[in-house]
Structures are given as structure tokens and as C-alpha cells.
CSV table of C-alpha atoms and ligand atoms in Angstrom, one decimal:
chain,number,residue,atom,x,y,z
A,21,MET,CA,79.6,99.3,113.5
A,22,ASN,CA,80.0,99.9,117.2
A,23,LEU,CA,83.4,101.2,118.4
A,24,GLU,CA,82.2,100.7,122.1
A,25,ASP,CA,82.4,96.9,121.7
A,26,THR,CA,85.4,94.9,122.6
A,27,ILE,CA,86.1,92.5,119.7
A,28,ALA,CA,88.1,89.3,119.4
A,29,ALA,CA,89.1,86.8,116.8
A,30,ILE,CA,91.7,84.2,115.9
A,31,SER,CA,94.3,86.2,113.9
A,32,THR,CA,96.4,83.3,112.6
A,33,PRO,CA,95.4,80.9,109.9
A,34,LEU,CA,93.3,78.0,111.0
A,35,GLY,CA,95.3,74.7,110.9
A,36,GLU,CA,98.1,73.1,112.8
A,37,GLY,CA,101.0,75.5,113.5
A,38,GLY,CA,103.6,76.2,116.1
A,39,ILE,CA,101.5,79.0,117.7
A,40,GLY,CA,98.2,80.6,117.1
A,41,ILE,CA,97.1,84.0,118.2
A,42,VAL,CA,93.8,85.2,119.6
A,43,ARG,CA,93.6,89.0,119.4
A,44,ILE,CA,91.3,91.2,121.6
A,45,SER,CA,90.8,94.9,121.0
A,46,GLY,CA,88.7,97.5,122.8
A,47,ARG,CA,88.2,99.1,126.1
A,48,ASP,CA,87.5,95.9,128.0
A,49,SER,CA,90.4,93.8,126.5
A,50,ILE,CA,92.6,93.9,129.6
A,51,LYS,CA,89.7,93.4,132.0
A,52,ILE,CA,88.6,90.3,130.0
A,53,ALA,CA,92.2,89.0,129.9
A,54,ALA,CA,92.5,89.4,133.7
A,55,LYS,CA,89.4,87.2,134.1
A,56,ILE,CA,90.6,84.3,132.1
A,57,PHE,CA,94.4,84.4,132.6
A,58,LYS,CA,96.3,83.0,135.6
A,59,SER,CA,100.1,83.5,135.9
A,60,PRO,CA,102.1,81.3,138.2
A,61,THR,CA,103.0,84.3,140.4
A,62,HIS,CA,99.4,85.5,140.5
A,63,LYS,CA,100.2,88.7,138.6
A,64,ASP,CA,97.4,91.2,138.3
A,65,ILE,CA,97.4,91.8,134.5
A,66,THR,CA,95.5,95.1,134.8
A,67,LYS,CA,98.4,96.6,136.8
A,68,GLN,CA,101.2,95.6,134.3
A,69,LYS,CA,103.1,98.0,132.1
A,70,SER,CA,102.0,98.4,128.5
A,71,HIS,CA,103.8,96.4,125.8
A,72,THR,CA,104.7,93.5,128.2
A,73,ILE,CA,104.6,89.7,127.7
A,74,HIS,CA,103.3,87.4,130.5
A,75,TYR,CA,103.5,83.6,130.8
A,76,GLY,CA,100.6,81.7,132.3
A,77,LYS,CA,97.4,79.7,131.6
A,78,VAL,CA,94.1,80.5,130.1
A,79,ILE,CA,91.3,79.1,132.4
A,80,ASP,CA,87.6,79.0,132.2
A,81,PRO,CA,86.6,81.2,135.2
A,82,GLU,CA,83.4,79.2,135.7
A,83,ASN,CA,85.1,76.0,136.6
A,84,ASN,CA,88.8,77.0,136.8
A,85,LYS,CA,89.5,74.4,134.1
A,86,VAL,CA,92.8,75.0,132.3
A,87,ILE,CA,92.3,75.6,128.5
A,88,ASP,CA,95.8,76.3,127.3
A,89,GLU,CA,99.3,77.3,128.3
A,90,VAL,CA,100.0,80.7,126.8
A,91,LEU,CA,102.0,83.8,126.4
A,92,LEU,CA,99.9,86.9,126.8
A,93,MET,CA,100.9,90.2,125.2
A,94,MET,CA,99.4,93.4,126.7
A,95,MET,CA,99.4,96.6,124.8
A,96,ARG,CA,97.6,99.7,126.0
A,97,ALA,CA,96.1,102.4,123.8
A,98,PRO,CA,97.1,104.4,121.9
A,99,ARG,CA,100.3,102.8,120.7
A,100,THR,CA,98.6,99.7,119.2
A,101,TYR,CA,97.4,98.5,115.8
A,102,THR,CA,93.8,99.7,116.5
A,103,ARG,CA,94.7,102.6,118.9
A,104,GLU,CA,92.7,100.7,121.4
A,105,ASP,CA,93.8,98.4,124.3
A,106,ILE,CA,94.9,95.2,122.7
A,107,VAL,CA,95.6,91.8,124.2
A,108,GLU,CA,97.1,89.0,122.1
A,109,ILE,CA,97.2,85.5,123.5
A,110,ASN,CA,99.8,83.2,121.9
A,111,CYS,CA,98.3,79.8,122.2
A,112,HIS,CA,99.5,76.4,121.0
A,113,GLY,CA,98.7,76.4,117.3
A,114,GLY,CA,95.8,74.0,116.6
A,115,ILE,CA,92.2,74.5,115.8
A,116,VAL,CA,90.8,73.1,119.1
A,117,PRO,CA,92.9,75.1,121.6
A,118,LEU,CA,92.5,78.3,119.6
A,119,LYS,CA,88.7,77.9,119.4
A,120,LYS,CA,88.4,77.1,123.1
A,121,VAL,CA,90.4,80.2,124.0
A,122,LEU,CA,88.4,82.4,121.7
A,123,GLU,CA,85.1,80.9,123.1
A,124,THR,CA,86.3,81.8,126.6
A,125,VAL,CA,87.1,85.3,125.6
A,126,LEU,CA,83.7,85.7,123.9
A,127,LYS,CA,81.9,84.3,127.0
A,128,ASN,CA,83.7,86.9,129.1
A,129,GLY,CA,82.6,90.0,127.4
A,130,ALA,CA,84.0,90.3,123.9
A,131,ARG,CA,82.2,89.9,120.6
A,132,LEU,CA,83.5,88.2,117.5
A,133,ALA,CA,85.2,90.6,115.2
A,134,GLU,CA,84.0,91.1,111.6
A,135,PRO,CA,86.4,90.6,108.7
A,136,GLY,CA,88.9,93.4,108.7
A,137,GLU,CA,87.4,95.0,111.8
A,138,PHE,CA,90.8,95.5,113.6
A,139,THR,CA,92.1,97.4,110.6
A,140,LYS,CA,88.8,99.2,110.2
A,141,ARG,CA,89.2,100.5,113.8
A,142,ALA,CA,92.8,101.6,113.0
A,143,PHE,CA,91.2,103.7,110.2
A,144,LEU,CA,88.2,104.9,112.2
A,145,ASN,CA,90.4,105.8,115.1
A,146,GLY,CA,92.6,107.8,112.8
A,147,ARG,CA,95.8,105.8,113.0
A,148,ILE,CA,95.9,105.1,109.3
A,149,ASP,CA,93.9,106.5,106.3
A,150,LEU,CA,92.0,104.4,103.8
A,151,SER,CA,94.8,104.1,101.3
A,152,GLN,CA,97.0,102.7,104.1
A,153,ALA,CA,94.4,100.2,105.2
A,154,GLU,CA,94.2,99.1,101.6
A,155,ALA,CA,98.0,98.7,101.6
A,156,VAL,CA,97.6,96.2,104.4
A,157,ILE,CA,95.5,94.0,102.1
A,158,ASP,CA,98.1,94.5,99.3
A,159,LEU,CA,100.9,93.4,101.7
A,160,ILE,CA,99.1,90.3,102.8
A,161,ARG,CA,98.3,89.4,99.2
A,162,SER,CA,101.6,90.5,97.6
A,163,LYS,CA,102.9,88.0,95.1
A,164,THR,CA,106.1,89.7,94.1
A,165,GLU,CA,108.9,91.5,96.0
A,166,VAL,CA,108.3,94.8,94.2
A,167,GLY,CA,104.6,94.4,95.0
A,168,LEU,CA,105.6,94.2,98.6
A,169,ASP,CA,107.8,97.3,98.4
A,170,ILE,CA,105.0,99.3,96.9
A,171,GLY,CA,102.6,98.1,99.5
A,172,LEU,CA,105.0,99.0,102.3
A,173,ASN,CA,105.5,102.4,100.8
A,174,GLN,CA,101.8,103.0,100.7
A,175,LEU,CA,101.4,101.7,104.2
A,176,GLN,CA,103.9,104.2,105.4
A,177,GLY,CA,101.8,107.0,103.8
A,178,SER,CA,103.6,107.8,100.6
A,179,LEU,CA,100.4,108.0,98.6
A,180,SER,CA,98.4,109.7,101.4
A,181,GLY,CA,101.2,112.3,101.6
A,182,GLU,CA,101.0,113.2,97.9
A,183,ILE,CA,97.2,113.3,98.0
A,184,LYS,CA,97.2,115.6,101.0
A,185,GLU,CA,99.6,117.9,99.3
A,186,LEU,CA,97.4,118.2,96.3
A,187,ASP,CA,94.4,118.7,98.5
A,188,ARG,CA,96.2,121.5,100.3
A,189,GLU,CA,96.9,123.3,97.0
A,190,LEU,CA,93.3,123.0,96.0
A,191,LEU,CA,92.2,124.3,99.4
A,192,GLU,CA,94.4,127.4,98.8
A,193,VAL,CA,92.7,127.9,95.4
A,194,ILE,CA,89.3,127.9,97.1
A,195,ALA,CA,90.5,130.2,99.8
A,196,SER,CA,91.8,132.8,97.3
A,197,ILE,CA,88.6,132.6,95.3
A,198,GLU,CA,86.6,133.2,98.5
A,199,ALA,CA,88.8,136.1,99.5
A,200,SER,CA,88.3,137.8,96.1
A,201,ILE,CA,84.5,137.3,96.3
A,202,ASP,CA,84.5,138.9,99.7
A,203,PHE,CA,86.6,141.9,98.5
A,204,PRO,CA,85.4,142.5,95.0
A,205,GLU,CA,86.2,146.2,94.8
A,206,HIS,CA,89.9,146.0,93.7
A,207,ASP,CA,91.3,144.6,90.5
A,208,ILE,CA,91.8,141.5,92.6
A,209,GLU,CA,89.6,139.2,90.4
A,210,HIS,CA,92.0,139.3,87.4
A,211,ILE,CA,95.0,138.4,89.6
A,212,THR,CA,93.1,135.7,91.3
A,213,VAL,CA,92.1,134.0,88.0
A,214,GLU,CA,95.7,133.9,86.9
A,215,LYS,CA,96.8,132.4,90.2
A,216,VAL,CA,94.0,129.9,90.2
A,217,ARG,CA,94.8,128.8,86.6
A,218,GLU,CA,98.5,128.3,87.6
A,219,LYS,CA,97.7,126.2,90.6
A,220,VAL,CA,95.0,124.1,89.0
A,221,GLU,CA,97.4,123.4,86.2
A,222,ARG,CA,100.1,122.3,88.6
A,223,VAL,CA,97.7,119.9,90.4
A,224,LEU,CA,96.6,118.5,87.1
A,225,ASP,CA,100.2,117.8,86.1
A,226,LYS,CA,100.7,115.9,89.3
A,227,ILE,CA,97.5,113.9,88.9
A,228,ASN,CA,98.6,113.0,85.4
A,229,GLU,CA,102.0,111.8,86.7
A,230,LEU,CA,100.3,109.6,89.3
A,231,LEU,CA,97.9,108.2,86.7
A,232,GLU,CA,100.8,107.4,84.4
A,233,THR,CA,102.2,105.0,87.0
A,234,ALA,CA,99.0,103.0,87.1
A,235,ASP,CA,99.8,100.6,84.2
A,236,THR,CA,103.2,99.9,85.7
A,237,GLY,CA,101.6,99.6,89.1
A,238,LYS,CA,99.3,96.8,87.9
A,239,ILE,CA,102.2,94.9,86.4
A,240,LEU,CA,104.3,95.3,89.5
A,241,LYS,CA,101.6,94.2,91.8
A,242,GLU,CA,100.2,91.3,89.9
A,243,GLY,CA,103.1,90.4,87.7
A,244,LEU,CA,103.5,90.8,84.0
A,245,LYS,CA,101.1,88.2,82.6
A,246,THR,CA,103.3,86.4,80.1
A,247,ILE,CA,102.0,83.5,78.1
A,248,ILE,CA,104.1,80.9,76.3
A,249,VAL,CA,102.3,79.8,73.1
A,250,GLY,CA,103.1,77.7,70.1
A,251,LYS,CA,102.2,74.5,68.4
A,252,PRO,CA,102.9,71.2,70.2
A,253,ASN,CA,106.4,70.0,70.9
A,254,VAL,CA,108.2,73.3,70.0
A,255,GLY,CA,109.7,73.5,73.5
A,256,LYS,CA,107.3,75.7,75.5
A,257,SER,CA,107.5,73.8,78.7
A,258,SER,CA,111.3,73.5,78.3
A,259,LEU,CA,111.4,77.3,78.1
A,260,LEU,CA,109.3,77.7,81.2
A,261,ASN,CA,111.6,75.3,83.1
A,262,ALA,CA,114.7,77.1,81.8
A,263,LEU,CA,113.4,80.5,82.9
A,264,LEU,CA,112.4,79.1,86.3
A,265,ARG,CA,115.6,77.2,86.6
A,266,GLU,CA,113.7,74.1,87.7
A,267,GLN,CA,111.9,71.2,86.2
A,268,ARG,CA,108.4,72.5,86.9
A,269,ALA,CA,106.6,71.3,83.7
A,270,ILE,CA,106.8,67.9,82.2
A,271,VAL,CA,108.8,67.8,79.0
A,272,THR,CA,108.7,64.9,76.5
A,273,ASP,CA,109.2,64.5,72.9
A,274,VAL,CA,105.5,63.5,72.5
A,275,PRO,CA,103.4,66.4,71.1
A,276,GLY,CA,100.6,67.3,73.4
A,277,THR,CA,102.4,66.7,76.6
A,278,THR,CA,101.1,69.8,78.4
A,279,ARG,CA,97.4,69.7,78.9
A,280,ASP,CA,96.9,71.9,81.9
A,281,ILE,CA,97.8,75.5,82.3
A,282,ILE,CA,100.8,76.0,84.5
A,283,GLU,CA,101.4,79.3,86.3
A,284,GLU,CA,104.6,80.4,88.0
A,285,TYR,CA,106.2,83.6,89.2
A,286,ILE,CA,109.6,84.6,88.1
A,287,ASN,CA,111.7,87.7,88.4
A,288,ILE,CA,113.4,89.1,85.3
A,289,LYS,CA,115.7,92.1,86.0
A,290,GLY,CA,113.4,93.1,88.9
A,291,ILE,CA,110.3,92.7,86.9
A,292,PRO,CA,107.9,90.1,88.3
A,293,LEU,CA,106.5,87.9,85.6
A,294,LYS,CA,103.5,85.6,86.0
A,295,ILE,CA,104.5,83.1,83.4
A,296,ILE,CA,102.1,80.7,82.0
A,297,ASP,CA,102.8,77.5,80.0
A,298,THR,CA,99.9,76.3,77.8
A,299,ALA,CA,98.8,73.4,75.8
A,300,GLY,CA,100.1,73.5,72.3
A,301,ILE,CA,97.7,75.1,69.9
A,302,ARG,CA,96.4,72.9,67.1
A,303,GLU,CA,93.2,71.7,65.5
A,304,THR,CA,92.2,68.6,67.4
A,305,GLU,CA,89.5,66.0,68.0
A,306,ASP,CA,90.7,65.1,71.4
A,307,MET,CA,88.3,66.5,74.0
A,308,VAL,CA,90.7,66.9,76.8
A,309,GLU,CA,93.1,68.7,74.6
A,310,LYS,CA,90.3,70.8,73.1
A,311,ILE,CA,89.4,72.2,76.5
A,312,GLY,CA,93.1,73.0,77.1
A,313,VAL,CA,93.3,74.8,73.7
A,314,GLU,CA,90.1,76.7,74.4
A,315,ARG,CA,91.3,77.9,77.7
A,316,THR,CA,94.5,79.0,76.1
A,317,LYS,CA,92.6,81.2,73.7
A,318,GLU,CA,90.7,82.7,76.6
A,319,LEU,CA,93.9,83.5,78.4
A,320,PHE,CA,95.2,85.4,75.4
A,321,ARG,CA,92.8,88.2,76.0
A,322,GLN,CA,94.2,89.0,79.5
A,323,ALA,CA,97.9,88.6,78.5
A,324,ASP,CA,100.4,91.5,78.8
A,325,LEU,CA,103.0,89.7,76.8
A,326,LEU,CA,103.0,86.6,74.5
A,327,LEU,CA,106.1,84.5,73.9
A,328,ILE,CA,105.4,82.8,70.6
A,329,VAL,CA,107.6,79.7,70.2
A,330,LEU,CA,108.5,78.2,66.8
A,331,ASP,CA,110.6,75.2,66.0
A,332,ALA,CA,113.7,75.9,63.9
A,333,SER,CA,114.1,72.2,63.0
A,334,ASP,CA,110.6,72.0,61.5
A,335,ARG,CA,108.8,73.6,58.6
A,336,PHE,CA,106.6,76.6,59.1
A,337,THR,CA,103.2,75.0,59.2
A,338,GLU,CA,99.5,76.0,59.3
A,339,GLU,CA,99.6,75.6,63.0
A,340,ASP,CA,102.2,78.3,63.3
A,341,GLU,CA,100.2,80.4,61.0
A,342,LEU,CA,97.2,79.9,63.3
A,343,LEU,CA,99.0,81.9,66.0
A,344,THR,CA,99.0,85.1,64.0
A,345,LYS,CA,95.3,85.4,64.3
A,346,LEU,CA,95.4,85.3,68.0
A,347,VAL,CA,98.4,87.6,68.4
A,348,ASN,CA,97.4,90.7,66.3
A,349,ASP,CA,97.7,93.7,68.6
A,350,LYS,CA,99.3,92.1,71.6
A,351,LYS,CA,102.8,92.7,72.7
A,352,ALA,CA,104.7,89.7,71.6
A,353,ILE,CA,108.2,88.3,71.1
A,354,VAL,CA,108.7,85.5,68.5
A,355,LEU,CA,111.2,82.9,69.7
A,356,ILE,CA,112.8,80.5,67.1
A,357,ASN,CA,113.8,77.6,69.3
A,358,LYS,CA,116.0,74.5,68.7
A,359,THR,CA,118.5,76.4,66.7
A,360,ASP,CA,121.0,73.8,67.8
A,361,LEU,CA,119.4,71.4,65.3
A,362,PRO,CA,119.7,71.6,61.5
A,363,GLN,CA,117.4,74.3,60.3
A,364,ARG,CA,114.3,73.6,58.3
A,365,LEU,CA,112.3,76.7,59.2
A,366,ASP,CA,112.2,79.4,56.5
A,367,GLU,CA,113.1,82.6,58.4
A,368,ASP,CA,111.9,84.8,55.6
A,369,VAL,CA,108.4,83.4,56.0
A,370,VAL,CA,108.6,84.0,59.8
A,371,ARG,CA,109.7,87.6,59.2
A,372,LYS,CA,106.9,88.2,56.8
A,373,THR,CA,104.2,86.6,59.0
A,374,PHE,CA,105.2,88.3,62.2
A,375,SER,CA,106.4,91.5,60.5
A,376,ASN,CA,106.0,93.9,63.4
A,377,LYS,CA,107.3,91.6,66.1
A,378,LYS,CA,110.7,91.1,67.6
A,379,ILE,CA,112.3,87.8,66.6
A,380,ILE,CA,114.9,86.1,68.7
A,381,LYS,CA,116.8,82.9,67.9
A,382,ILE,CA,117.2,80.6,70.9
A,383,SER,CA,118.1,77.1,72.0
A,384,VAL,CA,116.7,76.2,75.3
A,385,LYS,CA,118.7,73.0,75.3
A,386,GLU,CA,122.0,74.9,74.8
A,387,ASN,CA,121.0,77.9,76.8
A,388,ILE,CA,121.4,80.2,73.8
A,389,GLY,CA,119.5,83.5,73.5
A,390,LEU,CA,117.7,83.4,76.9
A,391,ASP,CA,119.7,86.4,78.2
A,392,ARG,CA,118.7,88.4,75.1
A,393,LEU,CA,115.1,87.4,75.7
A,394,LYS,CA,115.2,88.7,79.3
A,395,GLU,CA,116.8,92.0,78.2
A,396,GLU,CA,114.2,92.4,75.5
A,397,ILE,CA,111.4,92.0,78.0
A,398,ALA,CA,112.9,94.5,80.4
A,399,GLU,CA,113.4,96.9,77.5
A,400,MET,CA,109.9,96.5,76.3
A,401,PHE,CA,108.1,97.2,79.6
A,402,PHE,CA,110.4,99.3,81.7
A,403,LYS,CA,113.0,100.7,79.3
A,404,GLY,CA,115.5,98.3,80.8
A,405,LYS,CA,115.3,99.3,84.4
A,406,ILE,CA,112.8,99.7,87.2
A,407,GLU,CA,113.1,101.6,90.4
A,408,SER,CA,110.1,101.1,92.6
A,409,ARG,CA,111.6,101.5,96.0
A,410,ASP,CA,110.9,105.1,96.7
A,411,LEU,CA,108.2,105.7,94.2
A,412,THR,CA,104.5,106.3,94.7
A,413,ILE,CA,102.8,104.0,92.3
A,414,ILE,CA,99.1,103.6,91.8
A,415,THR,CA,98.3,99.9,92.1
A,416,ASN,CA,94.7,100.2,93.2
A,417,LEU,CA,91.8,100.5,90.7
A,418,ARG,CA,89.7,102.5,93.1
A,419,HIS,CA,92.5,105.0,93.5
A,420,LYS,CA,92.9,105.2,89.7
A,421,GLU,CA,89.2,105.9,89.3
A,422,ALA,CA,89.2,108.6,92.0
A,423,LEU,CA,92.2,110.3,90.3
A,424,ARG,CA,90.6,110.1,86.9
A,425,ASN,CA,87.4,111.8,88.3
A,426,ALA,CA,89.5,114.5,90.1
A,427,LYS,CA,91.2,115.1,86.8
A,428,GLU,CA,87.9,115.5,85.1
A,429,SER,CA,86.7,118.1,87.6
A,430,LEU,CA,89.8,120.1,87.3
A,431,GLU,CA,89.7,120.0,83.5
A,432,LYS,CA,86.2,121.4,83.8
A,433,ALA,CA,87.5,124.1,86.1
A,434,MET,CA,90.1,125.0,83.4
A,435,GLU,CA,87.3,125.3,80.8
A,436,THR,CA,85.3,127.5,83.2
A,437,ILE,CA,88.4,129.8,83.5
A,438,GLU,CA,88.9,129.9,79.7
A,439,LEU,CA,85.2,130.8,79.2
A,440,GLY,CA,85.7,133.7,81.7
A,441,MET,CA,82.9,132.5,84.0
A,442,PRO,CA,82.6,133.9,87.5
A,443,LEU,CA,85.0,132.7,90.1
A,444,ASP,CA,82.5,130.9,92.2
A,445,CYS,CA,81.8,128.6,89.3
A,446,ILE,CA,85.4,127.5,89.4
A,447,ALA,CA,85.2,126.9,93.1
A,448,ILE,CA,82.4,124.3,92.5
A,449,ASP,CA,84.6,122.2,90.2
A,450,VAL,CA,87.6,122.5,92.5
A,451,THR,CA,85.6,121.4,95.5
A,452,GLY,CA,84.4,118.4,93.4
A,453,ALA,CA,88.0,117.5,92.7
A,454,ARG,CA,88.9,117.7,96.4
A,455,ASN,CA,86.0,115.3,97.2
A,456,ARG,CA,87.3,112.8,94.7
A,457,LEU,CA,90.8,113.0,96.1
A,458,GLY,CA,89.3,112.5,99.6
A,459,GLU,CA,87.9,109.2,98.5
A,460,ILE,CA,91.5,107.9,98.3
A,461,THR,CA,92.3,108.8,101.8
A,462,GLY,CA,88.9,108.0,103.1
A,463,ASP,CA,87.9,111.6,104.1
A,464,THR,CA,84.9,111.7,101.7
A,465,VAL,CA,84.1,108.0,101.3
A,466,SER,CA,80.7,106.4,101.7
A,467,GLU,CA,79.9,103.7,104.2
A,468,ASP,CA,79.2,101.2,101.3
A,469,VAL,CA,82.7,101.7,99.9
A,470,LEU,CA,84.2,101.2,103.4
A,471,ASP,CA,82.3,98.0,103.8
A,472,GLN,CA,83.4,96.8,100.4
A,473,ILE,CA,87.0,97.4,101.3
A,474,PHE,CA,87.1,95.9,104.7
A,475,THR,CA,85.2,92.8,103.8
A,476,GLN,CA,88.1,91.9,101.6
A,477,PHE,CA,90.1,91.2,104.7
A,478,CYS,CA,90.2,88.0,106.5
A,479,ILE,CA,88.7,87.7,110.0
A,480,GLY,CA,91.3,88.6,112.6
A,481,LYS,CA,93.1,91.3,110.6
B,752,GTP,N1,117.3,70.0,70.3
B,752,GTP,C1,116.5,70.7,71.1
B,752,GTP,N2,115.5,70.1,71.7
B,752,GTP,C2,114.6,70.8,72.4
B,752,GTP,C3,114.9,72.2,72.7
B,752,GTP,N3,113.9,72.7,73.5
B,752,GTP,C4,113.1,71.6,73.7
B,752,GTP,N4,113.5,70.5,73.1
B,752,GTP,C5,112.9,69.2,73.1
B,752,GTP,O1,111.7,69.2,72.4
B,752,GTP,C6,110.7,68.3,73.0
B,752,GTP,C7,109.4,69.0,73.4
B,752,GTP,O2,109.7,69.9,74.4
B,752,GTP,P1,108.5,70.4,75.4
B,752,GTP,O3,109.1,71.5,76.2
B,752,GTP,O4,107.8,69.3,76.0
B,752,GTP,O5,107.6,71.1,74.3
B,752,GTP,P2,106.1,71.7,74.4
B,752,GTP,O6,106.0,72.8,73.4
B,752,GTP,O7,105.9,72.1,75.8
B,752,GTP,O8,105.2,70.6,74.0
B,752,GTP,P3,103.6,70.3,74.3
B,752,GTP,O9,103.4,70.5,75.8
B,752,GTP,O10,103.5,68.9,73.9
B,752,GTP,O11,102.9,71.3,73.5
B,752,GTP,C8,111.4,67.7,74.2
B,752,GTP,O12,112.0,66.4,73.8
B,752,GTP,C9,112.6,68.7,74.5
B,752,GTP,O13,113.7,68.0,75.1
B,752,GTP,C10,116.0,72.8,72.1
B,752,GTP,O14,116.4,74.0,72.2
B,752,GTP,N5,116.8,72.0,71.3
B,753,MG,MG1,104.5,71.5,77.1
């Protein structure tokens, strides 16, 4: 990657829109802009103040043909996204004008940016660290409001701050080890070992705390994967609609109505749920339905929570029984629906069959029991409340791995201490842990990993 180049790309989605933006970054951005931009008052763009907006036209300097009428934003380094000079040209949103403007920019000295290259430059130029760059992807992709909060927190450096703090403590450990190796004559070694043990233990505690947030983090970022299951016609789609408060899924009194898998996001007491309605599970000869049922079974494996729906107005059948095989160790809530109708379901059988699961009686039709269901979900996963706003939460698998590896190195260091090995042996493990932590901020990360991260971005970001 060459930081000397000036790069350009269309930074807005391709398609018709009110405006579209071509972004240029690098040392020649303003020079290139000056070549292709004409303002009605013949302003010299290179002489304008930073962070100013200018009205005018983009022209092809070869033939003076007007390409688009635009607003041009000029931002000088270092107070920019990449820390380089940036020009953003607001064009009329449409594929043709945007492509023409980009082409003109490229013809006049820029090269097309790679995916994520603007953000990569922000990282390479030291404006953000790697965890912050990753937060940018999380923000773009966030599917839930809490996910957005966590992403923003991380972008503002919450995780980086904690990691740097841990690294500073480990650096102190190494410094004190080195000092005692340099001055071995006193009884310093004994004191040092005690100090080192204390510090390493403290860092280990903090790493464990961070690791403990990872499960929550995944749920908050991606949504608690909740699957509604049950035999045909028990009211699964009705339940989805009731929770969504809209008629999303088709509801009929014909068993086998839902054939496709329907996914929606809802918010229950601040917890994002990715809620999935499925085809009723039953033995069937119908091919289309068979595929639906197969996919349902496949989905089970990835579920965080199952909502098992039974029909109070019907006997407990083999099809209900079938569900127990799929559920086994999953977190699940059993819902006895249609309690507004005369009851034919034998509750004792249900209790015996789903002995270790919570059972709630509901009527979707009469809106009975749905609040209790919501409370139960919140209780099950977040002890009734969640506060993500000011929390550092690990949502990224890469960060989790790095923390786990750092933890391992520090545990080795503790063993080394217990065994009474020489201090420099401890220093090796502590340095190992520092390197692992550095992978999160990007201080000690390989070129491959960097590429992997930045290619997840779209072009223009
Ligand atoms: N009386 C009563 N009827 C309900 C209740 N919930 C759903 N129903 C009715 O039960 C029938 C089936 O509802 P659906 O939501 O389509 O059931 P489903 O489980 O999605 O069915 P499939 O998609 O066919 O597997 C519809 O006629 C609903 O109106 C309830 O609480 N009480
Ligand atoms: Mg349905």
C-alpha cells in the first residue's frame, strides 16, 4: 500500500439518490480538485480556508465540458478522516454523473481507492487504532440500537483505552524485572516477584472481566437469535406478529401456512431480538414443506433461545413430543397458546415432557401473557436489565481470541512464578501477553490480518 498516492472513490451507495459523493484523499487532492472544478466567481480552490464548502461545476479540463453541478468540500490535513487533505464532491446522485466525476478525478492524478482504504489510512496515519477501525465496520453494519451504542463507544476509544491501560501495567512489570536483573546484589529479587505476582494477577482479573462481556456482546451486536417453533397451526406466526405489533407473517387457520423462514428484529426491554418464525414441524410428504422443516432443524443449532409453542385447545400429540428431541440443552421457554379456548391439553404431560423449562400460558388473540414472556426473556439473559451505554463490551471475535491468548500467556507467567523460576523467564510470558494485546489495537498485527480487516469494508469507506 502506497501512502504517497492520492486515492478517490464514490463513497455513497450506487443507485439513484438525492446526492452522491466522490471522495478524494491524499497530498494532491486539492490540486486535482482545482483542475476540474470551476466556481462562478473563479475562486482558486487551493487558496481557500480548510473546512469550507464551494458551489460550482465539475468540468473535464481537456475540453471544458461540464460534467455536473456540485458542492465541493475542502478539508486540509490533519483534521480529516484520513489525516490527509480531503476533497468531497457532492454530485447529483445517480450512477452516470458519479462515475463521470470519478473518472475525471482519476484522469487528473488520483488512483481508485481499495475497499476500506480511507479508513486504513486513518489507521496508518495514527488517527485511530485498529479496534476503532473495526468499530467503523460495526457501526455501518449495526442491526440494533445497542449494537450502535457499543460501536460508537469503541470508535471513541473505550476498548483501546482499557487495552492501553493493561499494556502499561505489563510494561511496568517488565521494567521492574529488568531493574532487578541489573541490580541483583540486594534482596530485591524477592520483593520484585511479589510485586510482579500482584500486578499480573490484577491484569488477569481485568482480562477475565472483558472476556465475560463477550457472550453478551455477541447478542447485543447480532441480536438474540430467537426461534419460534411448534407444530402447524398453534399460532407461531400470530405470536411473531403480536411481538412485532404488525401483521408481518401470514396467519390462517390452515395448518402449514408458513413455509419460508421469516426474520425480524424487535426490541424487548432493551434487548435486541432477531426473531424467526418457522414452518410448523411435522412428518410430511410434501416436498416444499419438507425443505422448510429441514431448514428449521438446521436453524435450531444456531439459536440462542427457542420459543416452543403448544396449542391449549388441542391434545398433546406426537408432533409436540417431536420438539423435545430438538430442544434438549437449548435455552427454551414453553408457551401454551390459545388459553382463551376450552382446554384439551393435558398440562401435567407438558410439565413432565419439558420438565426443566419455564412454562407460560398465553393467548395471542387476547393479548394475555405476552408481558410475562418479555419479562422472562429479559430475566433469562440479562437478569432483567441491560446497561450498555458506558460499557466496554467485547463484540469482536478477533478481540476475544487475542484476549484469550493474552490470558494464557499471563497464566503461564503465574505458573513460572509459583515454580520459583528466574525472573527473566517471567518476562518472556509477559512480553507475549503484551504482543497479544497489541493485536487488538493494531500495534503488533501482521499485514495479512490488516488486509483481512480492511477488505471487509466497502469501497469508498
Ligand atoms: N383462539 C385463538 N386462536 C389463535 C390464537 N393464536 C393464533 N390463533 C389462530 O390460530 C390459527 C393459526 O395461527 P398461525 O399464527 O397461522 O399458526 P402457525 O403456527 O404460524 O401455523 P403454520 O404456519 O401453519 O405452522 C389462526 O387462525 C389464528 O388466528 C389464540 O391465542 N387464540
Ligand atoms: Mg405460521
